[in-house]
Amino acid sequence: MDKTIKLRVKKEIDNKSELKVLKLKGTLISKGYTEIIHIEDENTAYYLNSFSTSPDNKKEVEIFVLDYITEHDLADTVSLIKVKE
């Protein structure tokens, strides 16, 4: 059974950060971690982005996302939400 990964993304961000977030999503797809990322409003300040990945990839994806956030200075923009399973 696939595992869900959720990202909280700030709605009001500058163009530079927006490009970094788009690159993150594109990389998740191009690396084959997922085929589609679902986006919904969480509240007035954040979007909730969620996608499914295989159980074998879950830990690798989480590490990739956390490293990407750190390397691209997105800690104030994107956060990984731990999903209880």
GROMACS .gro file of C-alpha atoms in nm:
model
   85
    1MET     CA    1   0.000   0.000   0.000
    2ASP     CA    2   0.135   0.342  -0.095
    3LYS     CA    3   0.234   0.589   0.176
    4THR     CA    4   0.113   0.948   0.180
    5ILE     CA    5   0.350   1.238   0.222
    6LYS     CA    6   0.221   1.587   0.302
    7LEU     CA    7   0.386   1.924   0.266
    8ARG     CA    8   0.260   2.251   0.412
    9VAL     CA    9   0.339   2.536   0.172
   10LYS     CA   10   0.298   2.901   0.259
   11LYS     CA   11   0.062   3.084   0.022
   12GLU     CA   12   0.222   3.429   0.027
   13ILE     CA   13   0.579   3.382  -0.101
   14ASP     CA   14   0.813   3.572  -0.328
   15ASN     CA   15   0.882   3.467  -0.687
   16LYS     CA   16   1.224   3.320  -0.603
   17SER     CA   17   1.079   3.093  -0.335
   18GLU     CA   18   0.788   3.000  -0.561
   19LEU     CA   19   1.031   2.880  -0.829
   20LYS     CA   20   1.218   2.672  -0.569
   21VAL     CA   21   0.892   2.511  -0.454
   22LEU     CA   22   0.794   2.432  -0.814
   23LYS     CA   23   1.137   2.280  -0.873
   24LEU     CA   24   1.093   2.063  -0.562
   25LYS     CA   25   0.760   1.931  -0.689
   26GLY     CA   26   0.899   1.874  -1.038
   27THR     CA   27   1.196   1.686  -0.898
   28LEU     CA   28   0.969   1.462  -0.689
   29ILE     CA   29   0.787   1.368  -1.008
   30SER     CA   30   1.094   1.336  -1.232
   31LYS     CA   31   1.272   1.113  -0.979
   32GLY     CA   32   0.972   0.881  -0.994
   33TYR     CA   33   0.868   0.929  -0.632
   34THR     CA   34   0.513   1.013  -0.743
   35GLU     CA   35   0.309   1.085  -1.054
   36ILE     CA   36   0.084   1.360  -0.920
   37ILE     CA   37   0.082   1.607  -0.632
   38HIS     CA   38  -0.255   1.713  -0.494
   39ILE     CA   39  -0.294   2.072  -0.375
   40GLU     CA   40  -0.569   2.200  -0.147
   41ASP     CA   41  -0.622   2.496   0.081
   42GLU     CA   42  -0.536   2.415   0.440
   43ASN     CA   43  -0.636   2.759   0.570
   44THR     CA   44  -0.590   3.122   0.469
   45ALA     CA   45  -0.211   3.107   0.508
   46TYR     CA   46  -0.112   2.762   0.376
   47TYR     CA   47  -0.167   2.507   0.102
   48LEU     CA   48  -0.151   2.138   0.176
   49ASN     CA   49   0.035   1.941  -0.092
   50SER     CA   50   0.004   1.565  -0.070
   51PHE     CA   51   0.119   1.272  -0.278
   52SER     CA   52   0.155   0.897  -0.254
   53THR     CA   53   0.478   0.705  -0.287
   54SER     CA   54   0.573   0.342  -0.248
   55PRO     CA   55   0.659   0.221   0.103
   56ASP     CA   56   1.013   0.148  -0.021
   57ASN     CA   57   1.062   0.515  -0.113
   58LYS     CA   58   0.893   0.683   0.185
   59LYS     CA   59   1.201   0.737   0.402
   60GLU     CA   60   1.415   0.833   0.101
   61VAL     CA   61   1.154   1.091  -0.008
   62GLU     CA   62   1.131   1.240   0.341
   63ILE     CA   63   1.509   1.277   0.358
   64PHE     CA   64   1.518   1.428   0.008
   65VAL     CA   65   1.245   1.683   0.096
   66LEU     CA   66   1.409   1.783   0.425
   67ASP     CA   67   1.750   1.821   0.257
   68TYR     CA   68   1.595   2.025  -0.026
   69ILE     CA   69   1.422   2.257   0.223
   70THR     CA   70   1.750   2.313   0.406
   71GLU     CA   71   1.968   2.354   0.096
   72HIS     CA   72   1.728   2.602  -0.068
   73ASP     CA   73   1.649   2.805   0.246
   74LEU     CA   74   1.278   2.717   0.240
   75ALA     CA   75   1.226   2.645   0.610
   76ASP     CA   76   0.988   2.941   0.642
   77THR     CA   77   0.800   2.837   0.328
   78VAL     CA   78   0.769   2.456   0.320
   79SER     CA   79   0.742   2.200   0.597
   80LEU     CA   80   0.705   1.824   0.594
   81ILE     CA   81   0.402   1.705   0.791
   82LYS     CA   82   0.437   1.371   0.964
   83VAL     CA   83   0.139   1.152   0.873
   84LYS     CA   84   0.021   0.894   1.126
   85GLU     CA   85  -0.020   0.556   0.965
   0.00000   0.00000   0.00000
